[in-house]
Coordinates of C-alpha atoms and ligand atoms in Angstrom, one line a residue:
M18 CA -11.3 20.5 -6.9
N19 CA -14.7 19.8 -5.5
K20 CA -16.5 16.5 -5.6
N21 CA -18.3 17.2 -8.8
E22 CA -15.1 18.1 -10.6
I23 CA -13.5 14.9 -9.3
L24 CA -16.5 12.9 -10.4
N25 CA -16.3 14.4 -13.9
L26 CA -12.7 13.3 -14.2
L27 CA -13.4 9.8 -12.9
E28 CA -16.3 9.5 -15.4
S29 CA -14.4 10.8 -18.4
N30 CA -13.2 8.3 -21.0
T31 CA -10.3 10.3 -22.4
P32 CA -6.6 10.0 -21.5
D33 CA -6.4 13.7 -20.6
V34 CA -6.5 13.2 -16.9
L35 CA -3.7 10.6 -17.1
I36 CA -1.6 13.0 -19.2
Q37 CA -2.2 15.8 -16.8
A38 CA -1.2 13.6 -13.8
D39 CA 2.0 12.6 -15.5
K40 CA 2.9 16.3 -16.1
I41 CA 2.2 17.2 -12.4
R42 CA 4.3 14.1 -11.3
K43 CA 7.2 15.3 -13.4
Q44 CA 6.9 18.9 -12.2
Y45 CA 6.6 18.1 -8.5
V46 CA 8.5 14.9 -7.8
G47 CA 10.6 14.5 -11.0
D48 CA 11.6 11.6 -13.0
E49 CA 13.2 9.6 -10.2
I50 CA 11.5 6.5 -8.9
H51 CA 11.8 5.4 -5.3
L52 CA 12.1 1.7 -4.7
R53 CA 10.7 0.2 -1.4
G54 CA 11.8 -3.3 -0.6
L55 CA 8.7 -5.2 0.7
I56 CA 9.1 -8.0 3.3
E57 CA 5.9 -9.9 3.9
F58 CA 6.9 -11.4 7.2
S59 CA 3.7 -13.2 8.4
N60 CA 0.5 -14.2 6.7
I61 CA -1.2 -15.0 10.0
C62 CA -4.1 -12.7 10.5
A63 CA -6.8 -12.3 13.2
R64 CA -9.1 -10.3 10.9
T65 CA -11.8 -11.5 8.5
C66 CA -11.8 -8.9 5.8
Q67 CA -14.2 -10.3 3.2
Y68 CA -11.9 -9.7 0.2
C69 CA -8.5 -10.8 1.6
G70 CA -7.0 -14.3 1.2
L71 CA -5.2 -13.9 4.5
R72 CA -8.4 -13.7 6.4
Y73 CA -8.5 -15.8 9.6
E74 CA -11.3 -18.1 8.3
N75 CA -9.4 -19.1 5.2
K76 CA -8.3 -22.7 5.9
N77 CA -6.9 -23.2 2.4
I78 CA -3.7 -21.3 3.0
I79 CA -0.3 -22.4 4.3
R80 CA 0.4 -20.0 7.2
Y81 CA 3.9 -18.8 8.0
R82 CA 5.7 -16.4 10.2
L83 CA 9.3 -15.4 9.7
S84 CA 11.6 -15.2 12.7
A85 CA 13.2 -11.9 13.8
D86 CA 16.5 -13.1 12.4
E87 CA 15.0 -14.1 9.1
I88 CA 13.3 -10.7 8.8
I89 CA 16.5 -8.8 9.6
Q90 CA 18.5 -10.9 7.1
L91 CA 16.0 -10.2 4.3
A92 CA 16.4 -6.5 5.1
Q93 CA 20.2 -6.9 4.9
I94 CA 19.9 -8.5 1.5
G95 CA 17.6 -5.6 0.4
K96 CA 20.1 -3.0 1.6
K97 CA 22.9 -4.9 -0.3
S98 CA 20.9 -4.7 -3.5
G99 CA 20.8 -0.9 -3.1
L100 CA 17.3 -0.5 -1.6
Q101 CA 17.0 2.5 0.8
T102 CA 13.6 1.8 2.2
I103 CA 12.4 -1.5 3.8
V104 CA 8.7 -2.1 4.2
L105 CA 7.5 -4.7 6.8
Q106 CA 4.1 -5.9 6.0
S107 CA 2.0 -8.7 7.6
G108 CA -1.5 -9.8 8.6
E109 CA -2.6 -8.8 12.0
D110 CA -0.4 -11.4 13.8
N111 CA -0.6 -10.9 17.5
Y112 CA 2.6 -13.0 18.1
F113 CA 4.6 -9.9 17.3
S114 CA 4.5 -8.1 20.6
T115 CA 5.6 -4.5 20.9
D116 CA 9.0 -5.7 22.3
K117 CA 9.6 -8.1 19.5
L118 CA 8.7 -5.5 16.8
C119 CA 10.8 -2.8 18.4
H120 CA 13.8 -5.2 18.4
I121 CA 13.3 -5.9 14.7
I122 CA 12.9 -2.1 13.9
Q123 CA 16.0 -1.2 15.9
E124 CA 18.1 -3.8 14.1
I125 CA 16.9 -2.8 10.6
K126 CA 17.4 0.9 11.3
K127 CA 21.1 0.1 12.0
L128 CA 21.4 -0.6 8.2
D129 CA 20.7 3.1 7.5
V130 CA 17.5 2.7 5.6
A131 CA 14.1 4.3 5.9
L132 CA 11.6 1.9 7.6
T133 CA 7.9 1.5 6.8
L134 CA 5.5 -0.6 8.8
S135 CA 2.2 -2.0 7.4
I136 CA 0.9 -4.2 10.1
G137 CA -2.7 -3.0 10.7
E138 CA -4.6 -1.3 13.5
K139 CA -2.6 -0.8 16.7
S140 CA -3.1 1.4 19.8
Y141 CA -1.6 4.9 20.1
Q142 CA 0.9 3.5 22.6
E143 CA 2.1 0.8 20.2
Y144 CA 2.5 3.2 17.3
K145 CA 4.4 5.5 19.6
A146 CA 6.7 2.7 20.7
Y147 CA 7.5 1.7 17.1
K148 CA 8.2 5.3 16.2
E149 CA 10.6 5.7 19.1
A150 CA 12.3 2.5 18.0
G151 CA 13.0 4.2 14.7
A152 CA 10.1 3.5 12.3
D153 CA 9.7 6.3 9.8
R154 CA 6.5 5.6 7.9
Y155 CA 3.3 3.6 8.2
L156 CA 0.9 2.3 5.6
L157 CA -2.8 1.7 6.5
R158 CA -5.3 1.9 3.7
I159 CA -8.7 3.1 4.7
E160 CA -9.8 0.6 2.0
T161 CA -13.1 2.6 1.4
T162 CA -14.6 5.7 3.0
D163 CA -18.1 4.4 2.3
K164 CA -19.1 3.5 5.9
N165 CA -21.8 1.1 5.0
L166 CA -19.6 -0.7 2.5
Y167 CA -16.7 -0.7 5.0
K168 CA -19.0 -2.4 7.6
K169 CA -20.1 -5.1 5.2
L170 CA -16.5 -5.9 4.2
H171 CA -14.9 -5.8 7.6
P172 CA -16.9 -7.9 10.2
N173 CA -16.1 -7.0 13.8
M174 CA -14.0 -4.0 12.8
S175 CA -14.7 -0.3 13.3
F176 CA -14.4 2.3 10.6
E177 CA -14.0 5.0 13.3
N178 CA -11.1 3.1 14.8
R179 CA -9.3 2.8 11.4
M180 CA -9.7 6.6 10.9
E181 CA -8.5 7.2 14.4
C182 CA -5.4 5.1 13.7
L183 CA -4.6 7.2 10.7
Y184 CA -4.9 10.5 12.6
N185 CA -2.8 8.9 15.5
L186 CA -0.1 8.0 13.0
K187 CA -0.1 11.6 11.6
D188 CA 0.0 13.0 15.1
L189 CA 3.0 10.8 16.0
G190 CA 5.0 12.2 13.1
Y191 CA 4.9 9.2 10.8
E192 CA 5.0 9.7 7.1
T193 CA 1.5 8.3 6.7
G194 CA 0.3 6.3 3.8
T195 CA -3.3 5.3 3.1
G196 CA -5.3 4.4 0.1
C197 CA -8.3 2.4 -1.2
L198 CA -9.4 -0.6 -3.2
V199 CA -11.1 0.1 -6.5
G200 CA -13.9 -2.0 -8.0
L201 CA -15.3 -3.6 -4.8
P202 CA -18.8 -5.0 -5.3
G203 CA -21.2 -2.2 -4.2
Q204 CA -18.6 0.6 -4.5
T205 CA -19.7 3.7 -6.3
L206 CA -17.8 6.4 -8.2
D207 CA -19.3 8.8 -5.7
S208 CA -17.6 7.0 -2.9
L209 CA -14.3 6.9 -4.8
A210 CA -14.5 10.7 -5.1
E211 CA -15.0 10.8 -1.3
D212 CA -11.9 8.6 -0.9
I213 CA -9.8 11.1 -2.9
L214 CA -11.2 14.0 -0.8
F215 CA -10.3 12.1 2.3
F216 CA -6.7 11.6 1.2
K217 CA -6.5 15.4 0.8
K218 CA -8.1 16.1 4.2
L219 CA -5.7 13.7 6.0
D220 CA -2.8 15.3 4.1
A221 CA -1.6 11.8 3.4
D222 CA 2.1 11.5 2.5
M223 CA 1.6 8.4 0.4
I224 CA -1.4 6.9 -1.4
G225 CA -1.6 3.3 -2.6
I226 CA -4.5 2.5 -4.8
G227 CA -5.2 -1.1 -6.0
P228 CA -7.8 -2.8 -8.1
F229 CA -9.8 -5.4 -6.2
I230 CA -9.0 -8.9 -7.4
P231 CA -11.3 -11.7 -6.1
H232 CA -9.7 -14.5 -4.2
P233 CA -11.6 -17.8 -4.5
D234 CA -11.2 -18.7 -0.9
T235 CA -13.0 -15.6 0.4
P236 CA -16.7 -14.6 0.6
L237 CA -16.1 -12.3 -2.3
G238 CA -14.5 -15.0 -4.4
G239 CA -17.4 -15.4 -6.7
A240 CA -17.9 -11.7 -7.3
N241 CA -18.6 -10.8 -10.9
V242 CA -15.9 -8.2 -11.6
D243 CA -14.3 -6.9 -14.8
L244 CA -10.6 -6.9 -13.9
T245 CA -9.6 -4.7 -16.9
A246 CA -12.2 -2.2 -15.9
N247 CA -11.0 -2.3 -12.3
L248 CA -7.4 -1.7 -13.5
D249 CA -8.5 1.3 -15.7
L250 CA -10.5 2.8 -12.9
S251 CA -7.8 2.4 -10.3
I252 CA -5.3 4.1 -12.6
R253 CA -7.8 6.9 -13.1
V254 CA -8.4 7.3 -9.3
M255 CA -4.6 7.3 -8.9
A256 CA -4.2 10.0 -11.5
V257 CA -6.8 12.3 -10.0
T258 CA -5.1 11.7 -6.6
R259 CA -1.8 13.0 -8.1
I260 CA -3.6 16.0 -9.6
L261 CA -4.9 16.9 -6.1
L262 CA -2.0 15.9 -3.9
K263 CA 0.9 17.0 -6.1
D264 CA 4.0 16.3 -4.0
I265 CA 3.1 13.0 -2.4
N266 CA 4.5 9.5 -3.1
I267 CA 2.3 7.2 -5.1
P268 CA 3.2 3.6 -5.9
A269 CA 2.5 1.7 -9.1
T270 CA 0.9 -1.1 -7.1
T271 CA 1.5 -4.8 -7.5
A272 CA -2.2 -5.5 -8.0
M273 CA -2.1 -3.3 -11.1
E274 CA 0.7 -5.4 -12.6
T275 CA -1.1 -8.6 -11.6
I276 CA -4.0 -7.7 -13.9
N277 CA -1.9 -6.5 -16.8
P278 CA 1.8 -7.1 -17.5
N279 CA 2.0 -3.5 -18.5
G280 CA 0.1 -2.2 -15.4
R281 CA 3.1 -0.8 -13.6
I282 CA 4.3 1.2 -16.7
L283 CA 0.8 2.5 -17.2
A284 CA 0.7 3.7 -13.6
L285 CA 4.2 5.2 -13.7
N286 CA 3.1 7.1 -16.8
S287 CA -0.1 8.3 -15.1
G288 CA 1.2 9.9 -11.8
A289 CA 3.0 7.1 -9.9
N290 CA 6.6 7.6 -8.7
V291 CA 7.2 4.6 -6.4
V292 CA 7.6 0.9 -6.9
M293 CA 7.7 -1.7 -4.2
P294 CA 9.8 -4.8 -5.2
N295 CA 9.0 -7.8 -3.2
I296 CA 12.1 -9.0 -1.4
T297 CA 10.5 -11.8 0.6
D298 CA 12.0 -15.2 0.0
D299 CA 10.5 -17.1 -2.9
I300 CA 8.7 -19.7 -0.9
H301 CA 6.9 -17.3 1.4
K302 CA 6.1 -14.6 -1.1
K303 CA 3.8 -17.2 -2.8
E304 CA 2.1 -18.0 0.5
Y305 CA 1.3 -14.3 1.1
E306 CA -1.7 -14.7 -1.1
I307 CA -3.9 -11.7 -0.5
Y308 CA -5.3 -12.3 -4.0
P309 CA -4.4 -15.0 -6.6
D310 CA -1.3 -14.9 -9.0
K311 CA 0.3 -11.9 -7.2
N312 CA 2.9 -10.5 -9.5
N313 CA 6.4 -11.1 -8.2
E314 CA 8.7 -9.3 -10.7
N315 CA 12.3 -9.3 -9.6
L316 CA 14.4 -6.3 -8.9
D317 CA 16.5 -6.4 -12.0
S318 CA 13.6 -6.7 -14.3
L319 CA 11.9 -3.8 -12.5
I320 CA 14.9 -1.6 -12.9
S321 CA 15.1 -2.3 -16.6
K322 CA 11.4 -1.5 -17.0
I323 CA 12.0 1.8 -15.2
K324 CA 14.9 2.7 -17.5
S325 CA 12.9 1.7 -20.6
I326 CA 10.5 4.6 -20.0
G327 CA 13.2 7.1 -19.5
R328 CA 13.0 7.2 -15.7
F329 CA 15.7 6.4 -13.2
V330 CA 16.1 4.9 -9.7
A331 CA 16.5 7.6 -7.0
F332 CA 19.7 7.9 -4.9
T333 CA 17.8 9.1 -1.8
K334 CA 15.5 7.5 0.8
G335 CA 12.6 9.2 -0.8
F336 CA 10.8 11.1 1.9
R337 CA 8.0 13.3 0.8
K338 CA 9.3 16.8 0.0
K339 CA 6.4 18.9 1.0
I340 CA 5.9 21.9 -1.4
Ligands
SAH23 N1 -2.8 -6.1 7.7 C1 -2.3 -5.0 7.0 C2 -1.8 -5.3 5.6 C3 -3.0 -5.8 4.7 S1 -2.5 -6.5 3.1 C4 -3.3 -3.9 7.1 O1 -4.4 -4.1 7.5 O2 -3.0 -2.8 6.6 C5 -2.3 -5.0 2.2 C6 -3.4 -4.5 1.3 O3 -3.8 -5.5 0.4 C7 -4.7 -4.2 2.0 O4 -4.7 -2.9 2.6 C8 -5.8 -4.3 0.9 O5 -6.1 -3.0 0.3 C9 -5.0 -5.2 -0.2 N2 -5.8 -6.3 -0.6 C10 -6.3 -7.3 0.3 N3 -7.1 -8.2 -0.4 C11 -7.1 -7.8 -1.7 C12 -7.7 -8.3 -2.9 N4 -8.5 -9.3 -2.9 N5 -7.5 -7.6 -4.1 C13 -6.7 -6.5 -4.1 N6 -6.1 -6.0 -3.0 C14 -6.3 -6.6 -1.8

């Protein structure tokens, strides 16, 4: 598919592309759904991303940081409930040195689970150390491939460095996940088509696509966005991504479910094959407020939803099976 073809699919108003994505999903990755237990272990962040509630300059947020033991305990609880992947996510919290993180990684890997990190931009050496400690996967969304928009949204950050991080992760043998936000002020369909082409070029193993949801305590808090339109478009971007990258893992993201209580099902029926239940404790999951009213559906309710659409929870760790 070239850019014009992608653009045509993004512009079309028919469900055809969603139906096609669902067929390809079934053919390449089947009816099983992989669950990834998400632990949001710190909302302390040194960055100032204009859309994110965790941004350093937001003073209206209760900050927290879990201890190594608390993180490991949550992972144990996740494993006991049958989860086979643990995802550690946080703001860019410099308290967690390489040594501290490697200790946590090693302890969690003793549980015989796959381990994903989503902790932002680090050096090649740091990524290498986490990999050697046992980390299997890494999630780092490029957020947008529109360089000018990227610059506006990420003061004091470098688009080139974020790209380099992604290629470093690939180089180190991580299953590498990236993705983008959809519906950002100033974002064009053209740039979303470029995002999808970038996912293909990187040969990403996992793509997470989320609708932008304004957070009142951020510079973009007053942005005039149509949340339903953002959800529809993000599902469409996700579907086109499935059509192009047939065998990868694609989550039905929490932001989709936050906009519409049926968002996850819509996504699972339009190309998605992964769900990431939040297993952070109840107090802290509320404080990890990247956007308001984040959906926090529990594991049991998620599993019944999955069954209600004729799908089932996978028995494996859910690595990408490259075809
Ligand atoms: N610090 C890590 C994790 C960031 S939070 C990192 O840099 O990768 C995880 C994701 O939340 C981000 O990649 C971003 O795409 C998403 N996010 C942040 N603010 C958001 C908002 N207002 N609406 C929707 N998604 C948002």
